[in-house]
């Protein structure tokens, strides 16, 4: 018997039992079958549906659409250990579990470049409730990828839907499934959902006509709808057209941070 069937059977005899007795029986059956306490908030499902209205931050625009999606129940953490839930969500977001401890704000050694300390605090606060788009530009080894992953983890721990990907890897995944249902599912999960999308190393991807068009459409899609992004780049926007460059440099939509300084990565010397 499934929990749903037990609930239906109880409903058939609802007039013969009090509400407290119904709740007691459902909870008892759930705990017996799963070995976990019953959560009345999500009725043992481990998730709750949430409705989010996507509203572009442009004066005069009406809400674009309302999306309903399932999120982990905050009362019981999906019936699992809190850290176990974070690890599972990190994997789904494109993050490696080991990164949860490796790429944090505390392990980002801004002492090697004091100029980045202010950016570190600003990005940390922003990633707790991200709005708009952050473009982090700078040379090799200045900490762009580190801060992008740290921001993704911060948003993840705040309960937001998060996706992190190197631009080339995401393009390879989309290209491999192009024209199939798998493409639509990947695009929906990585591009269309509300929450934070982190795109790492924009401009390092192979600049084919298909890739350039796909990246432009992806970024424009989220900018127009006010969906938050954090983009890191070495400054390589040359393959892209004026439309994308104009949007990326529009201060009403994008905040640009320039990470200057020497390579902070450890060496063998």
mmCIF file of C-alpha atoms in Angstrom:
data_model
loop_
_atom_site.group_PDB
_atom_site.id
_atom_site.type_symbol
_atom_site.label_atom_id
_atom_site.label_comp_id
_atom_site.label_asym_id
_atom_site.label_seq_id
_atom_site.Cartn_x
_atom_site.Cartn_y
_atom_site.Cartn_z
ATOM 1 C CA UNK A 1 0.000 0.000 0.000
ATOM 2 C CA UNK A 2 1.213 3.481 -0.802
ATOM 3 C CA UNK A 3 0.863 6.412 1.556
ATOM 4 C CA UNK A 4 -1.550 7.977 -0.940
ATOM 5 C CA UNK A 5 -3.798 4.889 -0.783
ATOM 6 C CA UNK A 6 -3.766 4.938 3.003
ATOM 7 C CA UNK A 7 -4.770 8.590 2.902
ATOM 8 C CA UNK A 8 -7.633 7.758 0.496
ATOM 9 C CA UNK A 9 -8.795 4.881 2.702
ATOM 10 C CA UNK A 10 -8.764 7.163 5.702
ATOM 11 C CA UNK A 11 -10.676 9.809 3.755
ATOM 12 C CA UNK A 12 -13.409 7.220 3.035
ATOM 13 C CA UNK A 13 -13.976 6.801 6.755
ATOM 14 C CA UNK A 14 -13.266 10.409 7.694
ATOM 15 C CA UNK A 15 -16.683 10.892 9.307
ATOM 16 C CA UNK A 16 -15.913 8.097 11.747
ATOM 17 C CA UNK A 17 -12.610 9.625 12.963
ATOM 18 C CA UNK A 18 -11.435 12.922 14.365
ATOM 19 C CA UNK A 19 -8.861 15.017 12.496
ATOM 20 C CA UNK A 20 -6.268 14.223 15.161
ATOM 21 C CA UNK A 21 -6.851 10.488 14.698
ATOM 22 C CA UNK A 22 -6.475 10.798 10.933
ATOM 23 C CA UNK A 23 -3.214 12.694 11.345
ATOM 24 C CA UNK A 24 -1.963 10.157 13.883
ATOM 25 C CA UNK A 25 -2.635 7.212 11.555
ATOM 26 C CA UNK A 26 -1.028 8.862 8.524
ATOM 27 C CA UNK A 27 2.048 9.803 10.550
ATOM 28 C CA UNK A 28 2.296 6.320 12.043
ATOM 29 C CA UNK A 29 2.129 4.638 8.643
ATOM 30 C CA UNK A 30 4.671 7.067 7.146
ATOM 31 C CA UNK A 31 7.171 6.516 9.954
ATOM 32 C CA UNK A 32 6.721 2.735 9.752
ATOM 33 C CA UNK A 33 7.325 2.625 5.976
ATOM 34 C CA UNK A 34 10.130 5.198 5.707
ATOM 35 C CA UNK A 35 11.795 5.157 9.094
ATOM 36 C CA UNK A 36 11.547 8.973 9.174
ATOM 37 C CA UNK A 37 9.301 11.275 11.185
ATOM 38 C CA UNK A 38 6.192 12.475 9.356
ATOM 39 C CA UNK A 39 6.264 16.128 8.289
ATOM 40 C CA UNK A 40 2.786 17.713 8.270
ATOM 41 C CA UNK A 41 4.067 20.697 6.247
ATOM 42 C CA UNK A 42 4.808 18.650 3.114
ATOM 43 C CA UNK A 43 2.682 15.619 4.113
ATOM 44 C CA UNK A 44 5.729 13.378 3.965
ATOM 45 C CA UNK A 45 6.588 14.225 0.365
ATOM 46 C CA UNK A 46 9.805 16.035 1.197
ATOM 47 C CA UNK A 47 8.994 18.919 -1.134
ATOM 48 C CA UNK A 48 6.638 21.851 -1.440
ATOM 49 C CA UNK A 49 5.352 23.562 -4.561
ATOM 50 C CA UNK A 50 6.284 27.206 -4.893
ATOM 51 C CA UNK A 51 5.000 29.824 -7.312
ATOM 52 C CA UNK A 52 7.397 32.440 -8.588
ATOM 53 C CA UNK A 53 6.392 35.363 -10.779
ATOM 54 C CA UNK A 54 9.130 36.435 -13.170
ATOM 55 C CA UNK A 55 9.075 40.209 -13.435
ATOM 56 C CA UNK A 56 11.746 41.987 -15.499
ATOM 57 C CA UNK A 57 13.094 44.991 -13.637
ATOM 58 C CA UNK A 58 12.073 47.393 -16.388
ATOM 59 C CA UNK A 59 9.586 50.147 -15.638
ATOM 60 C CA UNK A 60 6.256 49.599 -17.317
ATOM 61 C CA UNK A 61 6.696 45.885 -18.030
ATOM 62 C CA UNK A 62 4.077 43.469 -16.811
ATOM 63 C CA UNK A 63 5.002 40.148 -15.172
ATOM 64 C CA UNK A 64 6.245 37.755 -17.827
ATOM 65 C CA UNK A 65 4.886 34.541 -16.362
ATOM 66 C CA UNK A 66 4.275 32.615 -13.159
ATOM 67 C CA UNK A 67 6.198 29.373 -12.771
ATOM 68 C CA UNK A 68 5.355 26.660 -10.254
ATOM 69 C CA UNK A 69 8.143 24.326 -9.212
ATOM 70 C CA UNK A 70 8.898 21.933 -6.373
ATOM 71 C CA UNK A 71 11.452 22.902 -3.773
ATOM 72 C CA UNK A 72 12.847 21.035 -0.769
ATOM 73 C CA UNK A 73 10.523 21.305 2.216
ATOM 74 C CA UNK A 74 12.181 23.766 4.644
ATOM 75 C CA UNK A 75 10.562 22.088 7.647
ATOM 76 C CA UNK A 76 12.072 18.619 7.177
ATOM 77 C CA UNK A 77 14.799 19.183 4.545
ATOM 78 C CA UNK A 78 13.131 16.644 2.300
ATOM 79 C CA UNK A 79 13.122 14.129 5.139
ATOM 80 C CA UNK A 80 16.906 13.919 4.936
ATOM 81 C CA UNK A 81 19.961 15.215 6.715
ATOM 82 C CA UNK A 82 20.403 18.886 5.810
ATOM 83 C CA UNK A 83 23.927 18.455 4.432
ATOM 84 C CA UNK A 84 22.868 15.398 2.418
ATOM 85 C CA UNK A 85 20.234 17.554 0.728
ATOM 86 C CA UNK A 86 22.822 20.249 -0.048
ATOM 87 C CA UNK A 87 25.183 17.680 -1.588
ATOM 88 C CA UNK A 88 22.440 16.243 -3.796
ATOM 89 C CA UNK A 89 21.358 19.717 -4.908
ATOM 90 C CA UNK A 90 24.980 20.690 -5.556
ATOM 91 C CA UNK A 91 25.439 17.726 -7.893
ATOM 92 C CA UNK A 92 22.228 18.639 -9.737
ATOM 93 C CA UNK A 93 23.541 22.219 -10.001
ATOM 94 C CA UNK A 94 26.725 21.086 -11.738
ATOM 95 C CA UNK A 95 28.930 21.458 -8.662
ATOM 96 C CA UNK A 96 31.243 18.797 -7.250
ATOM 97 C CA UNK A 97 30.590 17.881 -3.581
ATOM 98 C CA UNK A 98 34.246 18.563 -2.723
ATOM 99 C CA UNK A 99 33.752 22.171 -3.862
ATOM 100 C CA UNK A 100 31.387 22.834 -0.948
ATOM 101 C CA UNK A 101 34.414 23.148 1.343
ATOM 102 C CA UNK A 102 37.070 24.092 -1.197
ATOM 103 C CA UNK A 103 35.393 27.087 -2.831
ATOM 104 C CA UNK A 104 34.067 29.252 -0.012
ATOM 105 C CA UNK A 105 34.368 32.949 0.762
ATOM 106 C CA UNK A 106 36.703 32.011 3.621
ATOM 107 C CA UNK A 107 39.060 30.040 1.356
ATOM 108 C CA UNK A 108 39.225 32.849 -1.217
ATOM 109 C CA UNK A 109 42.536 34.394 -0.167
ATOM 110 C CA UNK A 110 41.954 38.070 -0.873
ATOM 111 C CA UNK A 111 45.074 38.840 1.175
ATOM 112 C CA UNK A 112 46.993 38.203 -2.048
ATOM 113 C CA UNK A 113 45.037 41.059 -3.611
ATOM 114 C CA UNK A 114 43.517 43.455 -1.083
ATOM 115 C CA UNK A 115 41.667 45.281 -3.862
ATOM 116 C CA UNK A 116 39.314 42.306 -4.162
ATOM 117 C CA UNK A 117 38.190 42.381 -0.527
ATOM 118 C CA UNK A 118 35.319 44.756 -1.252
ATOM 119 C CA UNK A 119 34.174 42.660 -4.206
ATOM 120 C CA UNK A 120 34.257 39.554 -2.021
ATOM 121 C CA UNK A 121 31.899 41.079 0.545
ATOM 122 C CA UNK A 122 29.627 42.541 -2.141
ATOM 123 C CA UNK A 123 29.318 39.246 -4.032
ATOM 124 C CA UNK A 124 28.706 37.308 -0.850
ATOM 125 C CA UNK A 125 25.806 39.558 0.141
ATOM 126 C CA UNK A 126 24.429 39.585 -3.421
ATOM 127 C CA UNK A 127 24.458 35.790 -3.771
ATOM 128 C CA UNK A 128 22.238 35.353 -0.703
ATOM 129 C CA UNK A 129 19.403 37.060 -2.619
ATOM 130 C CA UNK A 130 20.674 37.556 -6.181
ATOM 131 C CA UNK A 131 18.972 40.058 -8.461
ATOM 132 C CA UNK A 132 20.105 41.257 -11.862
ATOM 133 C CA UNK A 133 23.378 40.151 -13.423
ATOM 134 C CA UNK A 134 26.973 40.350 -12.231
ATOM 135 C CA UNK A 135 29.763 40.288 -14.832
ATOM 136 C CA UNK A 136 33.142 39.461 -13.295
ATOM 137 C CA UNK A 137 36.000 40.238 -15.689
ATOM 138 C CA UNK A 138 39.705 39.809 -15.094
ATOM 139 C CA UNK A 139 42.921 38.054 -15.966
ATOM 140 C CA UNK A 140 43.905 34.448 -15.381
ATOM 141 C CA UNK A 141 44.092 33.397 -11.738
ATOM 142 C CA UNK A 142 42.434 36.480 -10.251
ATOM 143 C CA UNK A 143 39.713 34.440 -8.523
ATOM 144 C CA UNK A 144 36.813 34.744 -10.957
ATOM 145 C CA UNK A 145 35.903 31.044 -11.005
ATOM 146 C CA UNK A 146 36.365 30.772 -7.235
ATOM 147 C CA UNK A 147 33.918 33.598 -6.535
ATOM 148 C CA UNK A 148 31.446 32.207 -9.086
ATOM 149 C CA UNK A 149 31.391 28.815 -7.365
ATOM 150 C CA UNK A 150 31.249 30.419 -3.903
ATOM 151 C CA UNK A 151 28.261 32.504 -5.028
ATOM 152 C CA UNK A 152 26.534 29.410 -6.412
ATOM 153 C CA UNK A 153 27.057 27.561 -3.116
ATOM 154 C CA UNK A 154 25.775 30.531 -1.096
ATOM 155 C CA UNK A 155 22.584 30.696 -3.196
ATOM 156 C CA UNK A 156 22.234 26.920 -2.960
ATOM 157 C CA UNK A 157 22.397 27.020 0.836
ATOM 158 C CA UNK A 158 19.831 29.849 0.788
ATOM 159 C CA UNK A 159 17.387 27.420 -0.854
ATOM 160 C CA UNK A 160 17.482 28.834 -4.390
ATOM 161 C CA UNK A 161 17.482 26.899 -7.649
ATOM 162 C CA UNK A 162 21.096 27.083 -8.886
ATOM 163 C CA UNK A 163 22.992 25.982 -11.987
ATOM 164 C CA UNK A 164 26.747 26.397 -12.546
ATOM 165 C CA UNK A 165 28.542 25.549 -15.785
ATOM 166 C CA UNK A 166 31.546 26.378 -17.892
ATOM 167 C CA UNK A 167 30.093 27.978 -21.013
ATOM 168 C CA UNK A 168 31.792 25.514 -23.375
ATOM 169 C CA UNK A 169 30.572 22.487 -21.384
ATOM 170 C CA UNK A 170 26.994 23.770 -21.380
ATOM 171 C CA UNK A 171 27.153 24.460 -25.111
ATOM 172 C CA UNK A 172 28.491 20.932 -25.757
ATOM 173 C CA UNK A 173 25.602 19.482 -23.744
ATOM 174 C CA UNK A 174 23.006 21.536 -25.602
ATOM 175 C CA UNK A 175 24.556 20.823 -29.007
ATOM 176 C CA UNK A 176 24.617 17.057 -28.365
ATOM 177 C CA UNK A 177 20.874 17.041 -27.671
ATOM 178 C CA UNK A 178 19.819 19.709 -30.184
ATOM 179 C CA UNK A 179 16.474 18.958 -31.847
ATOM 180 C CA UNK A 180 15.405 16.404 -29.229
ATOM 181 C CA UNK A 181 13.262 16.399 -26.103
ATOM 182 C CA UNK A 182 16.484 16.159 -24.116
ATOM 183 C CA UNK A 183 17.510 19.573 -25.450
ATOM 184 C CA UNK A 184 14.236 21.111 -24.284
ATOM 185 C CA UNK A 185 14.635 19.549 -20.823
ATOM 186 C CA UNK A 186 18.237 20.709 -20.503
ATOM 187 C CA UNK A 187 17.379 24.225 -21.667
ATOM 188 C CA UNK A 188 14.473 24.413 -19.238
ATOM 189 C CA UNK A 189 16.568 23.240 -16.271
ATOM 190 C CA UNK A 190 19.644 25.340 -17.009
ATOM 191 C CA UNK A 191 18.249 28.473 -18.630
ATOM 192 C CA UNK A 192 14.551 29.056 -18.028
ATOM 193 C CA UNK A 193 14.095 28.299 -14.325
ATOM 194 C CA UNK A 194 14.131 31.100 -11.768
ATOM 195 C CA UNK A 195 17.145 31.142 -9.498
ATOM 196 C CA UNK A 196 20.836 31.779 -10.098
ATOM 197 C CA UNK A 197 22.695 30.745 -13.258
ATOM 198 C CA UNK A 198 26.494 30.997 -13.103
ATOM 199 C CA UNK A 199 28.295 30.953 -16.460
ATOM 200 C CA UNK A 200 32.035 30.454 -16.110
ATOM 201 C CA UNK A 201 34.678 31.574 -18.604
ATOM 202 C CA UNK A 202 32.516 33.307 -21.208
ATOM 203 C CA UNK A 203 34.581 33.886 -24.347
ATOM 204 C CA UNK A 204 36.792 30.813 -23.917
ATOM 205 C CA UNK A 205 34.348 28.605 -25.819
ATOM 206 C CA UNK A 206 34.818 27.669 -29.449
ATOM 207 C CA UNK A 207 33.329 30.558 -31.418
ATOM 208 C CA UNK A 208 31.287 28.615 -33.961
ATOM 209 C CA UNK A 209 28.261 30.265 -35.499
ATOM 210 C CA UNK A 210 25.932 27.926 -33.580
ATOM 211 C CA UNK A 211 27.674 28.549 -30.248
ATOM 212 C CA UNK A 212 27.713 32.322 -30.656
ATOM 213 C CA UNK A 213 24.001 32.351 -31.498
ATOM 214 C CA UNK A 214 23.113 30.002 -28.625
ATOM 215 C CA UNK A 215 25.085 31.969 -26.032
ATOM 216 C CA UNK A 216 23.588 35.270 -27.204
ATOM 217 C CA UNK A 217 20.052 33.855 -27.025
ATOM 218 C CA UNK A 218 20.672 32.299 -23.601
ATOM 219 C CA UNK A 219 22.026 35.460 -21.993
ATOM 220 C CA UNK A 220 19.408 37.682 -23.663
ATOM 221 C CA UNK A 221 16.619 35.346 -22.485
ATOM 222 C CA UNK A 222 17.600 35.771 -18.853
ATOM 223 C CA UNK A 223 18.427 39.476 -19.064
ATOM 224 C CA UNK A 224 15.068 40.348 -20.629
ATOM 225 C CA UNK A 225 13.203 38.386 -17.951
ATOM 226 C CA UNK A 226 15.233 39.693 -15.029
ATOM 227 C CA UNK A 227 16.578 36.251 -14.082
ATOM 228 C CA UNK A 228 19.805 36.514 -12.046
ATOM 229 C CA UNK A 229 23.162 35.520 -13.524
ATOM 230 C CA UNK A 230 26.798 35.686 -12.577
ATOM 231 C CA UNK A 231 29.118 35.584 -15.595
ATOM 232 C CA UNK A 232 32.903 35.326 -15.440
ATOM 233 C CA UNK A 233 35.131 36.213 -18.377
ATOM 234 C CA UNK A 234 38.667 37.128 -19.385
ATOM 235 C CA UNK A 235 37.045 39.854 -21.436
ATOM 236 C CA UNK A 236 36.601 37.780 -24.575
ATOM 237 C CA UNK A 237 33.346 39.143 -26.010
ATOM 238 C CA UNK A 238 34.760 39.738 -29.486
ATOM 239 C CA UNK A 239 32.920 36.791 -31.142
ATOM 240 C CA UNK A 240 29.573 38.241 -30.106
ATOM 241 C CA UNK A 241 27.416 40.793 -31.826
ATOM 242 C CA UNK A 242 26.677 44.366 -30.831
ATOM 243 C CA UNK A 243 23.290 43.381 -29.380
ATOM 244 C CA UNK A 244 24.834 41.207 -26.653
ATOM 245 C CA UNK A 245 27.716 43.606 -25.994
ATOM 246 C CA UNK A 246 25.250 46.446 -25.578
ATOM 247 C CA UNK A 247 23.112 44.505 -23.097
ATOM 248 C CA UNK A 248 26.093 43.255 -21.103
ATOM 249 C CA UNK A 249 27.397 46.814 -20.738
ATOM 250 C CA UNK A 250 23.995 48.280 -19.810
ATOM 251 C CA UNK A 251 24.409 49.438 -16.181
ATOM 252 C CA UNK A 252 20.663 49.164 -15.581
ATOM 253 C CA UNK A 253 20.872 45.400 -16.158
ATOM 254 C CA UNK A 254 24.466 44.374 -15.441
ATOM 255 C CA UNK A 255 26.967 45.240 -12.718
ATOM 256 C CA UNK A 256 30.545 44.856 -13.928
ATOM 257 C CA UNK A 257 33.381 43.956 -11.561
ATOM 258 C CA UNK A 258 36.962 44.098 -12.830
ATOM 259 C CA UNK A 259 39.393 41.794 -11.043
ATOM 260 C CA UNK A 260 42.816 43.310 -11.611
ATOM 261 C CA UNK A 261 46.093 41.951 -10.319
ATOM 262 C CA UNK A 262 48.531 39.078 -10.614
ATOM 263 C CA UNK A 263 47.749 35.367 -10.761
ATOM 264 C CA UNK A 264 46.780 34.288 -7.202
ATOM 265 C CA UNK A 265 46.973 30.569 -7.883
ATOM 266 C CA UNK A 266 49.592 28.632 -5.890
ATOM 267 C CA UNK A 267 52.803 27.686 -7.728
ATOM 268 C CA UNK A 268 55.420 24.994 -7.234
ATOM 269 C CA UNK A 269 58.165 27.562 -6.746
#
